[in-house]
Coordinates of C-alpha atoms and ligand atoms in Angstrom, one line a residue:
M1435 CA 153.7 70.8 68.8
P1436 CA 157.1 69.3 67.9
D1437 CA 159.1 70.9 65.2
V1438 CA 158.9 68.1 62.7
T1439 CA 161.0 69.9 60.1
T1440 CA 164.1 69.7 62.2
A1441 CA 163.1 66.4 63.8
A1442 CA 163.1 64.7 60.3
P1443 CA 165.4 61.7 60.5
A1444 CA 168.6 62.1 58.4
A1445 CA 168.5 58.4 57.4
N1446 CA 165.3 59.0 55.4
P1447 CA 166.2 59.1 51.7
H1448 CA 163.3 61.4 50.8
L1449 CA 163.2 64.2 53.3
P1450 CA 166.7 65.6 52.7
H1451 CA 165.6 66.5 49.2
Y1452 CA 163.6 69.5 50.3
Q1453 CA 166.1 70.2 53.1
A1454 CA 168.9 70.3 50.6
R1455 CA 167.0 72.9 48.6
G1456 CA 166.7 75.1 51.7
L1457 CA 163.0 74.6 52.0
K1458 CA 161.0 74.3 55.2
G1459 CA 159.3 71.0 54.4
R1460 CA 157.0 69.0 52.1
I1461 CA 153.4 70.0 51.7
L1462 CA 150.5 67.8 50.6
S1463 CA 147.0 69.1 50.4
G1464 CA 143.8 68.0 48.6
V1465 CA 140.5 69.3 47.3
Q1466 CA 137.5 67.2 46.4
P1467 CA 136.1 67.5 42.8
T1468 CA 132.5 67.7 43.9
G1469 CA 131.6 70.8 42.0
N1470 CA 130.7 74.4 43.2
L1471 CA 134.3 75.3 44.2
H1472 CA 133.7 78.4 46.4
L1473 CA 135.2 81.3 48.2
G1474 CA 135.8 79.2 51.4
N1475 CA 137.9 76.7 49.5
Y1476 CA 139.8 79.6 48.0
L1477 CA 140.5 81.7 51.1
G1478 CA 140.8 78.7 53.5
A1479 CA 143.1 76.6 51.3
I1480 CA 143.8 77.2 47.6
R1481 CA 145.1 80.7 47.9
N1482 CA 147.4 79.6 50.6
F1483 CA 148.7 76.8 48.3
A1484 CA 150.1 79.4 46.0
R1485 CA 151.5 81.5 48.8
L1486 CA 153.4 78.5 50.4
Q1487 CA 155.0 77.3 47.2
H1488 CA 158.1 79.5 47.6
D1489 CA 159.0 78.0 51.0
Y1490 CA 157.9 74.3 50.6
E1491 CA 158.1 71.5 48.1
C1492 CA 154.4 71.1 47.3
L1493 CA 152.1 68.4 46.1
Y1494 CA 148.5 69.4 45.4
C1495 CA 146.0 66.7 44.8
V1496 CA 142.5 66.6 43.3
V1497 CA 141.0 63.9 45.5
D1498 CA 138.7 62.1 43.2
M1499 CA 138.7 58.9 45.3
H1500 CA 137.4 60.9 48.2
A1501 CA 134.7 62.4 46.0
I1502 CA 133.1 59.1 45.3
T1503 CA 132.4 58.4 49.0
V1504 CA 129.2 60.1 48.1
W1505 CA 127.5 59.5 44.7
Q1506 CA 129.2 61.3 41.7
D1507 CA 127.8 61.3 38.2
P1508 CA 130.6 59.6 36.2
A1509 CA 129.9 61.8 33.2
A1510 CA 130.6 64.9 35.4
L1511 CA 133.5 63.7 37.5
S1512 CA 136.3 64.2 35.0
G1513 CA 135.2 67.8 34.3
Q1514 CA 135.0 68.5 38.0
T1515 CA 138.5 67.1 38.4
R1516 CA 139.8 69.4 35.7
E1517 CA 138.0 72.3 37.3
I1518 CA 139.9 71.8 40.6
A1519 CA 143.2 71.5 38.8
S1520 CA 142.4 74.7 36.9
A1521 CA 141.7 76.4 40.2
F1522 CA 145.1 75.4 41.5
L1523 CA 146.8 76.8 38.4
A1524 CA 144.6 79.9 38.3
A1525 CA 145.4 80.7 41.9
G1526 CA 149.1 80.8 40.9
V1527 CA 150.4 77.3 41.7
D1528 CA 153.3 76.5 39.4
G1529 CA 152.4 73.1 38.0
H1530 CA 155.9 72.4 36.6
K1531 CA 157.9 73.4 39.7
H1532 CA 155.4 71.7 42.0
I1533 CA 153.2 68.7 41.6
I1534 CA 149.5 68.9 40.6
F1535 CA 147.8 65.5 40.1
N1536 CA 144.6 63.5 40.7
Q1537 CA 144.5 60.9 43.4
S1538 CA 143.3 57.9 41.5
M1539 CA 146.3 58.1 39.1
V1540 CA 148.6 57.3 42.1
P1541 CA 147.5 53.9 43.4
E1542 CA 149.9 54.0 46.3
H1543 CA 147.3 56.2 48.1
A1544 CA 144.8 53.4 48.2
Q1545 CA 147.4 50.8 49.0
L1546 CA 148.7 52.7 52.1
A1547 CA 145.1 53.5 53.1
W1548 CA 144.4 49.8 53.5
I1549 CA 147.3 49.5 56.0
F1550 CA 145.9 52.5 57.8
N1551 CA 142.5 51.0 58.0
C1552 CA 144.2 48.3 60.0
V1553 CA 146.0 50.8 62.2
A1554 CA 143.1 53.3 63.0
R1555 CA 140.7 52.3 65.7
L1556 CA 137.0 52.2 65.4
G1557 CA 136.8 54.5 68.5
W1558 CA 138.8 57.1 66.6
M1559 CA 136.7 57.0 63.5
N1560 CA 133.5 57.2 65.6
R1561 CA 134.6 60.6 66.9
M1562 CA 134.9 62.2 63.4
T1563 CA 132.4 65.1 63.3
Q1564 CA 132.5 65.4 59.6
F1565 CA 131.3 61.8 59.1
K1566 CA 128.5 62.5 61.6
E1567 CA 127.4 65.6 59.8
K1568 CA 127.6 64.0 56.3
A1569 CA 125.9 60.8 57.3
G1570 CA 123.2 62.6 59.2
K1571 CA 120.2 60.5 60.2
D1572 CA 120.6 58.0 57.4
R1573 CA 123.8 56.5 58.8
E1574 CA 122.9 52.9 57.9
N1575 CA 122.7 53.9 54.3
V1576 CA 126.0 55.8 53.7
S1577 CA 129.0 54.1 52.0
L1578 CA 131.7 52.3 53.9
G1579 CA 134.1 54.6 52.1
L1580 CA 132.6 57.7 53.8
Y1581 CA 133.4 56.1 57.1
A1582 CA 137.0 55.2 56.2
Y1583 CA 137.5 58.5 54.5
P1584 CA 139.9 60.0 57.2
A1585 CA 142.2 56.9 56.9
L1586 CA 142.5 57.5 53.2
M1587 CA 143.2 61.2 53.9
A1588 CA 146.0 60.2 56.3
A1589 CA 147.4 58.0 53.5
D1590 CA 147.3 60.9 51.0
I1591 CA 149.6 62.8 53.3
L1592 CA 151.9 60.2 54.7
I1593 CA 152.5 58.3 51.4
Y1594 CA 154.7 61.4 50.7
K1595 CA 155.9 61.8 54.3
A1596 CA 154.5 65.3 54.0
T1597 CA 155.5 67.5 57.0
H1598 CA 152.9 70.2 56.5
V1599 CA 149.3 70.4 55.4
P1600 CA 147.5 73.7 54.5
V1601 CA 143.7 73.4 55.0
G1602 CA 140.7 75.3 56.3
E1603 CA 139.6 74.9 59.9
D1604 CA 137.1 72.1 59.2
Q1605 CA 139.9 69.6 58.4
K1606 CA 141.6 70.0 61.8
Q1607 CA 140.2 66.9 63.3
H1608 CA 141.2 64.8 60.3
L1609 CA 144.7 66.1 60.6
E1610 CA 144.8 65.1 64.3
L1611 CA 143.7 61.6 63.3
T1612 CA 146.5 61.6 60.7
R1613 CA 149.0 62.4 63.5
D1614 CA 147.5 59.6 65.7
I1615 CA 147.8 57.1 62.8
A1616 CA 151.5 58.1 62.2
I1617 CA 152.3 57.8 65.9
K1618 CA 150.6 54.4 66.3
F1619 CA 152.1 53.0 63.1
N1620 CA 155.6 54.0 64.2
N1621 CA 155.0 52.5 67.7
D1622 CA 153.3 49.3 66.6
F1623 CA 155.9 48.5 64.0
K1624 CA 158.9 49.7 66.1
A1625 CA 159.8 52.1 63.3
P1626 CA 160.6 55.3 65.2
D1627 CA 160.1 58.5 63.1
F1628 CA 159.2 56.5 60.0
F1629 CA 156.1 58.6 59.3
P1630 CA 156.3 62.3 60.3
V1631 CA 153.9 63.8 62.8
T1632 CA 152.4 66.3 60.3
E1633 CA 151.7 69.9 61.1
P1634 CA 148.5 71.6 60.0
L1635 CA 148.9 75.1 58.4
I1636 CA 145.6 76.9 59.1
F1637 CA 146.1 80.7 58.6
G1638 CA 144.6 83.9 57.2
A1639 CA 141.5 85.9 58.2
A1640 CA 139.1 83.3 56.6
T1641 CA 139.9 79.8 57.9
R1642 CA 136.2 79.1 58.2
V1643 CA 134.1 81.1 55.7
M1644 CA 130.4 80.8 56.6
S1645 CA 127.3 80.7 54.4
L1646 CA 126.0 84.0 53.1
R1647 CA 122.5 83.0 54.0
D1648 CA 123.3 81.8 57.6
G1649 CA 126.4 83.0 59.4
T1650 CA 126.3 80.0 61.8
K1651 CA 126.6 77.5 58.9
K1652 CA 129.8 76.7 57.0
M1653 CA 129.9 77.8 53.3
S1654 CA 129.7 74.5 51.5
K1655 CA 129.7 73.0 48.0
S1656 CA 126.6 70.9 48.9
D1657 CA 124.3 73.7 50.2
P1658 CA 121.3 73.5 47.9
S1659 CA 121.1 77.4 47.8
D1660 CA 123.6 78.9 45.3
F1661 CA 123.1 82.2 47.2
S1662 CA 124.8 80.7 50.2
R1663 CA 128.2 80.8 48.5
I1664 CA 130.3 82.7 46.0
N1665 CA 131.6 80.2 43.4
L1666 CA 135.0 80.8 42.0
T1667 CA 133.5 80.8 38.5
D1668 CA 130.8 83.3 39.3
D1669 CA 130.9 86.5 37.1
A1670 CA 130.8 90.0 38.5
D1671 CA 127.0 90.2 38.3
A1672 CA 126.5 87.0 40.2
I1673 CA 129.1 88.1 42.9
A1674 CA 127.3 91.5 43.3
Q1675 CA 123.9 89.9 43.5
K1676 CA 125.0 87.4 46.1
I1677 CA 126.7 90.0 48.3
R1678 CA 123.7 92.3 48.0
R1679 CA 121.4 89.5 49.2
A1680 CA 123.8 88.3 51.9
K1681 CA 122.1 88.1 55.3
T1682 CA 122.8 90.8 57.8
D1683 CA 121.1 92.2 60.9
P1684 CA 119.1 95.5 61.3
F1685 CA 121.9 97.3 63.2
P1686 CA 124.7 99.5 61.8
M1687 CA 128.1 97.8 61.2
P1688 CA 129.8 96.4 64.4
D1689 CA 132.0 98.9 66.2
S1690 CA 134.3 96.4 68.0
A1691 CA 135.6 92.8 67.7
A1692 CA 133.4 91.9 70.7
D1693 CA 130.3 93.3 69.0
A1694 CA 131.2 91.5 65.7
E1695 CA 131.6 88.1 67.5
K1696 CA 128.0 88.3 68.7
R1697 CA 126.7 88.9 65.1
P1698 CA 127.8 85.9 63.0
D1699 CA 126.5 87.2 59.6
A1700 CA 128.3 90.5 60.0
D1701 CA 131.4 88.8 61.4
N1702 CA 131.6 86.5 58.4
L1703 CA 131.4 89.4 55.9
L1704 CA 134.1 91.2 57.8
G1705 CA 136.3 88.2 57.7
I1706 CA 135.8 87.7 54.0
Y1707 CA 136.7 91.4 53.4
A1708 CA 139.8 91.2 55.6
A1709 CA 141.0 88.1 53.8
L1710 CA 140.4 89.5 50.4
A1711 CA 142.1 92.8 51.3
D1712 CA 144.9 91.1 53.2
M1713 CA 144.1 93.2 56.2
E1714 CA 143.5 92.3 59.9
K1715 CA 139.8 92.0 60.7
D1716 CA 140.2 94.5 63.5
A1717 CA 141.4 97.1 61.0
V1718 CA 138.3 96.5 58.8
I1719 CA 136.0 96.8 61.8
L1720 CA 137.6 100.1 62.7
E1721 CA 137.2 101.4 59.1
Y1722 CA 133.4 100.5 58.9
A1723 CA 132.4 100.9 62.5
G1724 CA 128.8 102.3 62.8
R1725 CA 128.3 102.6 59.0
Q1726 CA 125.5 101.2 57.0
F1727 CA 125.7 97.7 55.7
S1728 CA 124.9 99.0 52.2
D1729 CA 128.1 101.0 52.1
F1730 CA 130.1 98.0 53.3
K1731 CA 128.5 95.6 50.9
A1732 CA 129.3 97.9 47.9
A1733 CA 132.9 98.0 49.0
L1734 CA 133.0 94.3 49.5
T1735 CA 131.5 93.7 46.1
E1736 CA 134.2 95.8 44.4
L1737 CA 136.9 94.1 46.3
A1738 CA 135.6 90.6 45.6
V1739 CA 135.2 91.3 41.9
T1740 CA 138.7 92.7 41.7
K1741 CA 140.3 89.8 43.5
L1742 CA 138.2 86.9 42.3
G1743 CA 137.5 88.0 38.7
P1744 CA 141.0 87.2 37.3
V1745 CA 141.0 83.8 39.1
G1746 CA 137.6 82.9 37.7
A1747 CA 138.5 84.1 34.2
E1748 CA 141.8 82.1 34.2
M1749 CA 139.9 79.0 35.4
Q1750 CA 137.4 79.4 32.6
R1751 CA 140.2 79.8 30.1
L1752 CA 142.0 76.7 31.4
M1753 CA 138.8 74.6 31.4
K1754 CA 138.5 75.3 27.7
D1755 CA 141.9 73.6 27.2
P1756 CA 141.4 70.2 28.8
G1757 CA 144.4 68.8 26.9
H1758 CA 146.7 71.2 28.7
V1759 CA 145.2 70.5 32.1
D1760 CA 145.4 66.7 31.5
R1761 CA 149.1 66.9 30.6
I1762 CA 149.8 68.7 33.9
L1763 CA 147.8 66.0 35.8
H1764 CA 149.6 63.1 34.0
E1765 CA 153.0 64.6 34.5
G1766 CA 152.2 65.4 38.1
A1767 CA 151.0 61.8 38.8
E1768 CA 154.2 60.4 37.3
R1769 CA 156.3 62.6 39.6
A1770 CA 154.1 61.9 42.6
R1771 CA 154.5 58.1 42.0
A1772 CA 158.3 58.5 41.9
I1773 CA 158.1 59.8 45.5
A1774 CA 155.3 57.5 46.7
A1775 CA 156.4 54.1 45.4
P1776 CA 159.7 53.8 47.4
I1777 CA 157.8 55.0 50.6
L1778 CA 155.2 52.3 50.0
A1779 CA 157.9 49.7 49.4
E1780 CA 159.5 50.6 52.7
T1781 CA 156.2 50.5 54.5
Y1782 CA 155.4 47.0 53.0
K1783 CA 158.8 45.8 54.3
I1784 CA 158.1 47.2 57.8
V1785 CA 154.7 45.5 57.8
G1786 CA 156.2 42.2 56.7
F1787 CA 154.7 41.9 53.2
L1788 CA 156.7 39.8 50.8
Q1789 CA 157.4 41.8 47.7
P1790 CA 158.1 40.9 44.0
Ligands
TYM496 P1 137.2 69.9 50.7 O1 137.2 69.5 49.3 O2 135.9 69.9 51.4 O3 137.7 71.4 50.8 C1 139.0 71.8 50.3 C2 139.7 72.8 51.2 O4 138.8 73.9 51.4 C3 138.7 74.1 52.8 N1 137.4 74.6 53.1 C4 137.1 75.8 53.7 N2 137.9 76.7 54.2 C5 137.3 77.8 54.8 N3 136.0 78.0 54.9 C6 135.1 77.1 54.4 N4 133.8 77.3 54.4 C7 135.7 75.9 53.7 N5 135.2 74.8 53.2 C8 136.2 74.0 52.8 C9 138.9 72.8 53.4 O5 139.3 72.9 54.8 C10 140.0 72.2 52.6 O6 141.3 72.6 53.0 N6 139.1 66.1 53.3 C11 139.4 67.2 52.5 C12 140.2 66.9 51.2 C13 141.4 66.1 51.4 C14 142.7 66.5 52.0 C15 143.5 65.4 51.9 C16 143.1 67.7 52.5 C17 141.6 64.8 51.1 N7 142.9 64.4 51.4 C18 144.9 65.5 52.4 C19 144.4 67.8 52.9 C20 145.3 66.7 52.9 C21 138.1 67.9 52.0 O7 137.1 67.3 52.0 O8 138.3 69.2 51.6

């Protein structure tokens, strides 16, 4: 993949900002406020948000407009939005140094998304596996927004000309589409390098955390079984109970990576352990090879409670202070708009829209 950080055009008035500060690029990432924020969201994305903030200029967005592509109870949505913002803060993101905001407060996302709806091809959208999974058999009855979702996601990223996007493995295809949209826009409108070709940042031992009830299914906010996931707000007892009941197989712990690969439930728990302990999975396999699952589960419970307990407690504390979280979101949205508005104005000019 091309090194977009160094390929950034010097004529662009926005990119040199981070370069001048000696940073590697500008990050944008988002999380949907659809409730049940879980361990997969944390290990695959949110924990990395905090780890990247020393090397990048960061914008972290609660994507409430994405959330309503499937029905959300209006009475619950604002609380769910604050919950995600609290998780960013509890994970250690500095909301003053970086930007934390909710998507609907920055209308430029939707404005650019419309242009991208006219750039993206139906054939591209039809390939999106997440749409197929979410729409299921009832495809005629899902919202148009769910179908257009990946074009809005591209707009979330490119309205800031973000160079890097930390996400879990499941978002890879959407980021490839974002790259395709940027390239096609730049070509169609003869605006070379106007939008960057964004790099995904997918790293860590748990880029795809699986369900605790079925190691072949992704851990997800919408799984009807709460025992399939560890929620970030779960207390120690809930975490212990869920790990104890996590599905395993009747054999002793895997004794090699090849053995683990054939046993998805065991492999998933090993990956979670490795990520929480900041170890290589191979080292965890070596440590527990041939031992009983009960020993391993006890160690995993202790580790999970130690690592997640403080994050969950801080989230709970922040959620009791909605005024504080709202101030961070408002201030973040203002700062985000200051970056987005001139990029949208330039885009409108390139497209040929008359402007006030
Ligand atoms: P969402 O809200 O489903 O998930 C938020 C983040 O968590 C990651 N993730 C996982 N990682 C590992 N294992 C899992 N089981 C797991 N489940 C979820 C996701 O990959 C994601 O990084 N479309 C996005 C939200 C979005 C976005 C964006 C992301 C909207 N605009 C712009 C990046 C940039 C989504 O639905 O994430």
